[in-house]
């Protein structure tokens, strides 16, 4: 079938099952945009206001659907604007295909207008990238891009296509099979390692599972639940593992690490076994590496061989897909009571409650987040930015629906929340989406309110507005003698800002206003932005100081602990 | 590059088969740079298979060779990669050394060249170019001797290596088929 290069790209997308694309046109991808109407409504394009948002939206779309997220950008500045989004997807193993326009072939390498060496720029942050120079290559390259993006450990792939190639005509031949001799992801674990891992688990007295993003990627929800229940092992989830295990399950312990639960950090340090499941022992999880889990043997279930042995040396390594590995492992694990261990964990939870807020007239940020949780009953998608509000959204919310917590983990990209919420809402039209935003990060991508208004996405934005880059302020207070340089923010009037974009803006500045405002937002059919004017200097605890070990976790402030201990056990998370 | 081959035993020799495409070296170099892998020498050329280049590179003893191999293996263009340091190897390096000489001492240089079974590949009134092949130690040794006559310039190819015996250095990996599960799963 004869087609133009642009048609080939879009035909390939349709064949790969793509329904939604986020992007922004420009000189070098105009032929592609010119062709989009031919593929409507199979393919819907959402116009963003900045390419970074296209990448983040596609990223979040991929996280909640398990499908590959797709974004378009033009050459030069369009492509470089994608870079933060690509790096974000790279760090969090999210499948993304970015199609960028490139200057015409005769201009490549000659500093043409809006030329940037985007394949060169993105080498370190993509699984692979392509500069297509031959029309006949487009279908094969597109097919390979999708295959590479969403197999093995997923990640972003960039395809750069010169404008003249988009206009050229050629024969469209769709390859039946992908043949890449240098790319063969490992799926099935070594049976000997499975046996060894099962023995280690069965022998353990004080085990913990630390589950990460791999649980979502491989959709190993049932398998993880089965492992935890069958072997009777408590489950900790990393930031990206949150909502991979039922939040209200008695075996669930919450998040570990820098702002994890105090009890988790101590439990890991006392454990005799850590099962790392689809996670990479990131420094925010382990604290000072040489003091991480000093008494524990490690069982590592991980699809990326380079992660095995990178940070910790496992006693058994299951290299493969988390779900496939767990199915094999679950056949061999046995249940043990471990009464002493669970008694110790209960004790830790009561001694160090980690989740509590005092009664104040001011709005405590974690209180506002907690009230959103209560108002929604947890039945919604939560998208966050990066910083204190992100940690509180991870701590004060029990995620009982799989894969409903969308956040930027590895790269820690402030401003992720606004476009990511768009991606989630586009993927899940009937679902409620709450974006928990920081006042700093929100201003990095707030131009997307225009996109949100244009497409009528009924996203609820909660700006946790403490007038600061809150986490920066916290670090400056704790580690830089309170020298608050460049962390206080002079913010715009967020309510007026929302109105300017045609979005309902609400404000809550006293504690008693929190619940009615949330109610009002929930009752409003369209998008809403709430400006929660919260206590300015609230710090996020527990906290492992940078460079410290998990054993050195700073507990909640004393007055918080007193309050917590006065409360009944039922009120404290169990 | 090192002029001293004495540490050679502790260094890691890694062999990689890579797609013969533009930009492949850039991808490898990017990983080396980003992850702080220190490359001592690198030799690239065609392999026995059309479309595949073969690289031999040496990383210093302080570099985590396992991580080097695993990180580079993730590159789509790297078809196969192996740390062969602990295998029985043939390793060779070639050097061209331009030495200052005059009719009076040319005979001495030829003597040294003969002892090392090296060759003289260019002669001019005031210089010769010596071609020597061997392991790094041999190249180092002849260089030390020729230094006394005045070395004008030297170029070394870096180590190339091959495992001894009948087996290929690169056994073909087994094919695995796999599909990720579409749709949304629940607990």
Short mmCIF file of N, CA and C in Angstrom, two decimals, chain A residues 221 225 242-250 252 373 377-380 382 397-405 573, chain B residues 185-187:
data_model
loop_
_atom_site.label_atom_id
_atom_site.label_comp_id
_atom_site.label_asym_id
_atom_site.label_seq_id
_atom_site.Cartn_x
_atom_site.Cartn_y
_atom_site.Cartn_z
N UNK A 221 -0.56 -7.91 40.84
CA UNK A 221 -1.32 -7.59 42.06
C UNK A 221 -1.77 -8.84 42.80
N UNK A 225 -0.34 -10.37 46.39
CA UNK A 225 -1.27 -10.63 47.49
C UNK A 225 -1.16 -12.09 47.93
N UNK A 242 3.27 2.10 45.64
CA UNK A 242 2.01 2.40 46.33
C UNK A 242 0.83 2.11 45.41
N UNK A 243 -0.19 1.53 46.01
CA UNK A 243 -1.40 1.03 45.33
C UNK A 243 -1.12 -0.27 44.56
N UNK A 244 0.01 -0.87 44.83
CA UNK A 244 0.30 -2.20 44.30
C UNK A 244 -0.16 -3.29 45.25
N UNK A 245 -0.50 -2.88 46.46
CA UNK A 245 -0.97 -3.81 47.48
C UNK A 245 -2.08 -3.09 48.25
N UNK A 246 -3.18 -3.79 48.63
CA UNK A 246 -4.30 -3.07 49.24
C UNK A 246 -3.88 -2.29 50.48
N UNK A 247 -4.19 -0.99 50.49
CA UNK A 247 -3.74 -0.12 51.56
C UNK A 247 -4.32 -0.46 52.91
N UNK A 248 -5.49 -1.09 52.95
CA UNK A 248 -6.09 -1.39 54.24
C UNK A 248 -5.89 -2.85 54.64
N UNK A 249 -5.04 -3.55 53.92
CA UNK A 249 -4.78 -4.96 54.24
C UNK A 249 -3.95 -5.05 55.53
N UNK A 250 -4.30 -6.00 56.41
CA UNK A 250 -3.54 -6.08 57.67
C UNK A 250 -2.04 -6.33 57.49
N UNK A 252 -0.24 -4.86 55.27
CA UNK A 252 0.38 -3.72 54.60
C UNK A 252 1.01 -2.75 55.60
N UNK A 373 -9.08 12.43 50.94
CA UNK A 373 -9.18 10.97 50.98
C UNK A 373 -10.52 10.53 51.55
N UNK A 377 -13.54 8.68 49.65
CA UNK A 377 -13.50 7.28 50.04
C UNK A 377 -12.36 6.54 49.35
N UNK A 378 -11.42 7.29 48.84
CA UNK A 378 -10.27 6.69 48.17
C UNK A 378 -10.58 6.19 46.77
N UNK A 379 -11.82 6.42 46.31
CA UNK A 379 -12.21 5.88 45.01
C UNK A 379 -11.90 6.90 43.91
N UNK A 380 -10.64 7.13 43.67
CA UNK A 380 -10.25 8.06 42.61
C UNK A 380 -8.77 7.86 42.30
N UNK A 382 -5.11 9.50 42.16
CA UNK A 382 -4.38 10.59 42.80
C UNK A 382 -3.10 10.84 42.01
N UNK A 397 -2.98 8.44 52.85
CA UNK A 397 -4.02 7.95 51.93
C UNK A 397 -3.85 6.44 51.83
N UNK A 398 -4.92 5.69 52.05
CA UNK A 398 -4.82 4.22 51.92
C UNK A 398 -5.34 3.86 50.53
N UNK A 399 -4.48 3.41 49.70
CA UNK A 399 -4.86 3.11 48.32
C UNK A 399 -5.39 1.69 48.22
N UNK A 400 -6.69 1.59 48.00
CA UNK A 400 -7.29 0.26 47.95
C UNK A 400 -7.68 -0.15 46.54
N UNK A 401 -7.37 0.69 45.58
CA UNK A 401 -7.64 0.37 44.18
C UNK A 401 -6.29 0.30 43.48
N UNK A 402 -6.04 -0.77 42.74
CA UNK A 402 -4.70 -0.90 42.15
C UNK A 402 -4.36 0.23 41.19
N UNK A 403 -3.10 0.63 41.25
CA UNK A 403 -2.54 1.56 40.28
C UNK A 403 -3.30 2.88 40.21
N UNK A 404 -3.63 3.44 41.36
CA UNK A 404 -4.36 4.71 41.37
C UNK A 404 -3.50 5.85 41.91
N UNK A 405 -2.24 5.58 42.15
CA UNK A 405 -1.34 6.63 42.65
C UNK A 405 -0.31 6.92 41.57
N UNK A 573 -3.07 3.99 62.43
CA UNK A 573 -3.06 2.98 61.38
C UNK A 573 -2.56 1.64 61.91
N UNK B 185 -5.89 -5.21 35.64
CA UNK B 185 -6.14 -6.29 36.58
C UNK B 185 -6.55 -5.73 37.93
N UNK B 186 -7.31 -6.51 38.66
CA UNK B 186 -7.70 -6.09 40.00
C UNK B 186 -7.21 -7.12 41.01
N UNK B 187 -7.32 -6.72 42.30
CA UNK B 187 -6.92 -7.67 43.32
C UNK B 187 -7.92 -8.82 43.40
#
